[in-house]
Short mmCIF file of C-alpha atoms and ligand atoms in Angstrom, two decimals:
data_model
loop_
_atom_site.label_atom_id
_atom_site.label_comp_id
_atom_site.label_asym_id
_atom_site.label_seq_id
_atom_site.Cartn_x
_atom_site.Cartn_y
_atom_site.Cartn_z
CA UNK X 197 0.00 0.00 0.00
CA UNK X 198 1.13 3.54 -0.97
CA UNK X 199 2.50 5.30 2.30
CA UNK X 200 4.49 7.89 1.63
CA UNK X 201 5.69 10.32 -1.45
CA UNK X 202 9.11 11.29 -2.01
CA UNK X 203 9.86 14.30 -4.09
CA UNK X 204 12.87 15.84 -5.47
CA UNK X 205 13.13 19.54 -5.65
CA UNK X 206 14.39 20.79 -8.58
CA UNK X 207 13.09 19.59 -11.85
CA UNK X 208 10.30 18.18 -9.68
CA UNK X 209 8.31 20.62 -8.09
CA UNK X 210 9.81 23.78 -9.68
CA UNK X 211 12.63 24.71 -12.33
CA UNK X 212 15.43 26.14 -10.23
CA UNK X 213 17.90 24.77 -12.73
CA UNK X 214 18.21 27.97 -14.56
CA UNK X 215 19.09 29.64 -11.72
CA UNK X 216 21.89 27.31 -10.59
CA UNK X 217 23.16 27.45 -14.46
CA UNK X 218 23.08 31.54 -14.15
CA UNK X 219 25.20 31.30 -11.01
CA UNK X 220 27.41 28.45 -11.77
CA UNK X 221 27.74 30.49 -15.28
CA UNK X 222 28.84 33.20 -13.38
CA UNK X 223 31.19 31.80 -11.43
CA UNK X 224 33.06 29.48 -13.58
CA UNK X 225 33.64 32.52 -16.24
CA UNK X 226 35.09 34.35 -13.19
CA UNK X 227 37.48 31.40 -13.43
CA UNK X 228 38.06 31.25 -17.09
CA UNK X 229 35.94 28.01 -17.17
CA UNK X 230 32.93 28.17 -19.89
CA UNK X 231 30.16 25.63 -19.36
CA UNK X 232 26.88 25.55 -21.49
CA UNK X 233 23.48 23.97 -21.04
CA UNK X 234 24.43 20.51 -22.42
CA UNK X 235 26.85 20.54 -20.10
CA UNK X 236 25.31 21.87 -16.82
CA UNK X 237 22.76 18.66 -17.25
CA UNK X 238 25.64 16.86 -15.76
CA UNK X 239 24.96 18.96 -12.58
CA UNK X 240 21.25 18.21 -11.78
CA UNK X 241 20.68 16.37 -8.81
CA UNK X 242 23.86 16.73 -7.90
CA UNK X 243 25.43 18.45 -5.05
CA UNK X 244 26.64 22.24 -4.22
CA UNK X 245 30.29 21.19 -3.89
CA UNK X 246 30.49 17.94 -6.54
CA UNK X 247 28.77 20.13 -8.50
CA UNK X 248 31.64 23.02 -8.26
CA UNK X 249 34.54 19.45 -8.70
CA UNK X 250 32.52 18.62 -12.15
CA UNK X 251 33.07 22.05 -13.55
CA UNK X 252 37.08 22.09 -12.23
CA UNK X 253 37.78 19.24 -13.93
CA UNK X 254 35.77 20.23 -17.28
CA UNK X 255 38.23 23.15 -17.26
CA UNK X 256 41.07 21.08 -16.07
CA UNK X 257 41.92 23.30 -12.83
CA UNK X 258 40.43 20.88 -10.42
CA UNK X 259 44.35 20.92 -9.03
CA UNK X 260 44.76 24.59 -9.34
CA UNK X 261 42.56 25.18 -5.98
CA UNK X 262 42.79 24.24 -1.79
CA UNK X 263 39.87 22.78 -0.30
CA UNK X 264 39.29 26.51 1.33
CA UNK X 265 39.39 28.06 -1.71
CA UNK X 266 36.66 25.35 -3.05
CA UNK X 267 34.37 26.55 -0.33
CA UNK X 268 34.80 29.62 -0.90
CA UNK X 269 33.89 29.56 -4.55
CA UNK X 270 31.02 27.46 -3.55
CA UNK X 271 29.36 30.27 -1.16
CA UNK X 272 30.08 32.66 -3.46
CA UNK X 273 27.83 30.66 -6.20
CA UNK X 274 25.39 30.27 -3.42
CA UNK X 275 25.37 33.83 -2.94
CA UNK X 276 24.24 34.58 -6.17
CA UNK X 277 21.84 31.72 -6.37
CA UNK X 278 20.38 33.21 -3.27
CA UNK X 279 19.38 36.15 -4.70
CA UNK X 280 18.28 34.82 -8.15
CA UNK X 281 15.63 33.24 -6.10
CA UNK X 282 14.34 35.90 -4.42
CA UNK X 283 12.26 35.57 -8.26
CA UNK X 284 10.58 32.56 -7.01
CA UNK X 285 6.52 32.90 -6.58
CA UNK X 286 3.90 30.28 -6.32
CA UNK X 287 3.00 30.49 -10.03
CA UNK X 288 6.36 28.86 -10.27
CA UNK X 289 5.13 25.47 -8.69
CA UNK X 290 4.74 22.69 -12.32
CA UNK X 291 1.53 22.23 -13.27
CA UNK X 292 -0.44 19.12 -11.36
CA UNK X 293 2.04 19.31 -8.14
CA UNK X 294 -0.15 21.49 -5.94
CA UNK X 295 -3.31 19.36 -6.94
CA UNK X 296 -1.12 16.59 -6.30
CA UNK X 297 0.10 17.00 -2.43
CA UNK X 298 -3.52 18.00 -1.69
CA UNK X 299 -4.69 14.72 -2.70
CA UNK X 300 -2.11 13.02 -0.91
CA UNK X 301 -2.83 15.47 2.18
CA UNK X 302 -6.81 14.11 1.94
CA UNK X 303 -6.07 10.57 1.54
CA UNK X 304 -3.30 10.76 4.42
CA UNK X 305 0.01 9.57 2.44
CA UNK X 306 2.75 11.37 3.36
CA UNK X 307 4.87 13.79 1.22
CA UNK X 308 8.18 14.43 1.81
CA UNK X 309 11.25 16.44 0.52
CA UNK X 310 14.41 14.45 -0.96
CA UNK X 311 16.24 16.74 -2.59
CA UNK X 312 20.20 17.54 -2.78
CA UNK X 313 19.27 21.30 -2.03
CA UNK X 314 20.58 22.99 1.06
CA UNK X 315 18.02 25.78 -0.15
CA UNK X 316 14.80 23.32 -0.48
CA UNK X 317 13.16 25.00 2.84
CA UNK X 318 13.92 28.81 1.32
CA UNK X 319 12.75 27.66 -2.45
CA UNK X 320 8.97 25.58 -0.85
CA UNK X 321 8.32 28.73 1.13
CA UNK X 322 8.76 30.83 -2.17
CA UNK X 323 6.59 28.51 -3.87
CA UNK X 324 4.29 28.49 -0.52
CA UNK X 325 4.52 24.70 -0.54
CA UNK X 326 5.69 24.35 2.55
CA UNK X 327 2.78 22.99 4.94
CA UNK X 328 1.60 20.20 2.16
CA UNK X 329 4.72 18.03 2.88
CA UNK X 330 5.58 16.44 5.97
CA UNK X 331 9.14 16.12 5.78
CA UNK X 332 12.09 18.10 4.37
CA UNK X 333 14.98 15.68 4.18
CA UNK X 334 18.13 18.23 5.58
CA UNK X 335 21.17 16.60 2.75
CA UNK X 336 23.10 16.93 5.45
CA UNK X 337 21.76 14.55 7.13
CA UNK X 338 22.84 11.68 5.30
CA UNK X 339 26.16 10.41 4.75
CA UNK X 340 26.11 10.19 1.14
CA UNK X 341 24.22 12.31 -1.81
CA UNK X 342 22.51 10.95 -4.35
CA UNK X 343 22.66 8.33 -6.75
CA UNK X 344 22.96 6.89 -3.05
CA UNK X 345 20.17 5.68 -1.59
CA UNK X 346 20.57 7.74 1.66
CA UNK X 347 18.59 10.56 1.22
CA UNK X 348 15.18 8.63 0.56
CA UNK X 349 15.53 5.98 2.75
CA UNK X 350 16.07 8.73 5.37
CA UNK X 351 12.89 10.21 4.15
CA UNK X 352 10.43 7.22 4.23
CA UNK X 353 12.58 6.17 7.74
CA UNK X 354 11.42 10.02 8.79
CA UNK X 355 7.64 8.96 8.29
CA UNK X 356 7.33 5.54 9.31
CA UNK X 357 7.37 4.27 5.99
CA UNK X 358 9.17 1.29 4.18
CA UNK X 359 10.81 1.11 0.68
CA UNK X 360 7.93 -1.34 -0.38
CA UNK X 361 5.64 1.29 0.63
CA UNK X 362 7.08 4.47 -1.25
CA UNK X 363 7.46 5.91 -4.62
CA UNK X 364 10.05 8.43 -5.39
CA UNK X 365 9.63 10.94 -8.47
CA UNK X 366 13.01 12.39 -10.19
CA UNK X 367 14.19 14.23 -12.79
CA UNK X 368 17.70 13.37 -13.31
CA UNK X 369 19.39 10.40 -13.51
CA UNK X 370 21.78 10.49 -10.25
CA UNK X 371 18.40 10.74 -8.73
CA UNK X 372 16.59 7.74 -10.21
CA UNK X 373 19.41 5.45 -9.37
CA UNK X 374 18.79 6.36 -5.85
CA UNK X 375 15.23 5.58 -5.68
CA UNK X 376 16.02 2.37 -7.84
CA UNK X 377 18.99 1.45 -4.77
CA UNK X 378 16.73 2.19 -1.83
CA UNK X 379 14.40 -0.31 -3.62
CA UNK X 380 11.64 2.12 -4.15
CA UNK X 381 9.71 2.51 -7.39
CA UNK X 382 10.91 5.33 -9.13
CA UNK X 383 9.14 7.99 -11.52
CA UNK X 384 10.77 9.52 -13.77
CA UNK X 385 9.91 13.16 -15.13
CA UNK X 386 11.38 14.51 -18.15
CA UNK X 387 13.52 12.61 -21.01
CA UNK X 388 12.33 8.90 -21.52
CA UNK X 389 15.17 7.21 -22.81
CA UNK X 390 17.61 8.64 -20.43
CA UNK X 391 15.46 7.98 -16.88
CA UNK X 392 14.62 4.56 -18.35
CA UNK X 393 18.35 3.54 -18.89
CA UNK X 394 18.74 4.65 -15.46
CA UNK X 395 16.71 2.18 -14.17
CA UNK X 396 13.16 4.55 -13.74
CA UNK X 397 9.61 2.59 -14.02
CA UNK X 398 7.62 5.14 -15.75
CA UNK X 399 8.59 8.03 -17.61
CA UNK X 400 6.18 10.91 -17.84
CA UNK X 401 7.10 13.89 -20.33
CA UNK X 402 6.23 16.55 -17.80
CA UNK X 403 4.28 16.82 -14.22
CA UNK X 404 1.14 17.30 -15.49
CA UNK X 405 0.18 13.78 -15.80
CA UNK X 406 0.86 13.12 -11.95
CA UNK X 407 -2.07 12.05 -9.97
CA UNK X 408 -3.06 9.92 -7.21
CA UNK X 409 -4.50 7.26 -8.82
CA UNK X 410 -1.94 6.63 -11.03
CA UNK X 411 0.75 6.31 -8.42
CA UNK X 412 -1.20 4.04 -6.34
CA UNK X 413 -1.82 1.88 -9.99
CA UNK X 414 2.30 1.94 -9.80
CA UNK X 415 2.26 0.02 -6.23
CA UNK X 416 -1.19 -1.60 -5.83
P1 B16 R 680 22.13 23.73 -3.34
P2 B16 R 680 17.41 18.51 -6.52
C1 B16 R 680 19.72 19.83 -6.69
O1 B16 R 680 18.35 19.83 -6.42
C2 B16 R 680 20.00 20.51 -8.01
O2 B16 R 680 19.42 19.76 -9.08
C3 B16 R 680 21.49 20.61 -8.23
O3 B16 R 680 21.75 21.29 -9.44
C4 B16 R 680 22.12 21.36 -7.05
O4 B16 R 680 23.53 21.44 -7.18
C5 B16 R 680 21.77 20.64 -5.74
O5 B16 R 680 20.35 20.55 -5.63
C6 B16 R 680 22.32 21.35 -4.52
O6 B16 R 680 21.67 22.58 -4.37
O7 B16 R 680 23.36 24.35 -3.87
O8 B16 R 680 20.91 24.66 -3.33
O9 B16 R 680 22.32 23.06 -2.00
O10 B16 R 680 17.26 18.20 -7.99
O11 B16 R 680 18.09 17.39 -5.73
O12 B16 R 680 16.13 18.98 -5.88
MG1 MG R 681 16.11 17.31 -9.64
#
């Protein structure tokens, strides 16, 4: 029986993506790195600081900085991904997702946060999300990100839930391969043949198509 929801963040509930590519933008060409869309697709789902190692070694300077240095280049992207949110309304929320947690809310199945953002509480107030879900997993919490199980098994563990009993929805393919190793079922949102070959059991073009029924018809 369907217990508990587990929802990633970006991609998911809202497009922060283009922010993070702004700000990671930013910064790298304040390091003479370039990176381009194609490119920052490697970075969804991914965290802050492996995030910030993937673009050093795409421009080959992943020697050329100290691990104080790193942080500091990741606070200053934060900085600037801070502010590029202050953008974020609750028009931004993807079409279905509000409809969505209500029904979950009505038929008492928890929803809960996974996401790899340190900024998930800042972005679900923004989007005035924030008292539809029951848990926001802290990434800090767990020991490792994702394609790691950790961060949704610490979710479902968070609401009494087991794996058998969840379904995660993802949009990248770091984050699939989590839900797939906590041995949840996994929905994938976005690009079929990618999410697929990362192990995903339904691919759905966008959020729209999200509804109660058919998740329970996924685990029933
Ligand atoms: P922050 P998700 C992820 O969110 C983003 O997709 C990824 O691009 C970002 O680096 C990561 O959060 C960490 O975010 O810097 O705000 O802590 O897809 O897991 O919801
Ligand atoms: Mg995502």
């Amino acid at each position: 029986m369907l217990k508990a929801v587990l929802f990633d963040l970006d991609g998911v509930i809202t497009d922060t993506a283009e922010y993070h590519y702004m700000a990671w933008k930013q910064l790298a060409s304040e390091i003479h790195i370039e990176i381009d869309r194609e490119f920052n697709e490697m970075l969804k789902g991914v965290s802050r600081m492996e995030s910030l190692e993937r673009i050093l070694r795409h421009g080959q300077r992943e020697r050329d900085f100290t691990p104080e240095e790193k942080q500091e280049l990741a606070t200053k992207k934060n900085k600037q991904y801070v502010q590029l949110l202050e953008q974020v309304t609750p028009s931004d929320v993807y079409p279905g997702i509000r409809e969505l947690l209500l029904e979950l809310k009505t038929s008492g199945i928890h929803a809960v946060i996974a996401s790899a953002s340190k900024n998930a509480p800042q972005i679900l107030r923004s989007l005035q999300l924030t008292d539809l879900f029951d848990y926001i997993v802290d990434p800090d919490e767990v020991a490792q990100g994702k394609p790691a199980p950790d961060i949704f098994l610490r979710g479902a563990e968070a609401v009494g839930a087991t794996a058998e009993e969840c379904i995660g929805i993802e949009d990248a393919q770091a984050g699939i391969e989590a839900i797939k190793s906590a041995q949840m079922i996994a929905v994938g949102i976005g690009d079929e043949a990618l999410l697929m070959a990362s192990g995903a059991d339904v691919v759905l073009p966008t959020t729209e198509k999200l509804s109660l029924p058919f998740l329970k018809s996924l685990i029933c």
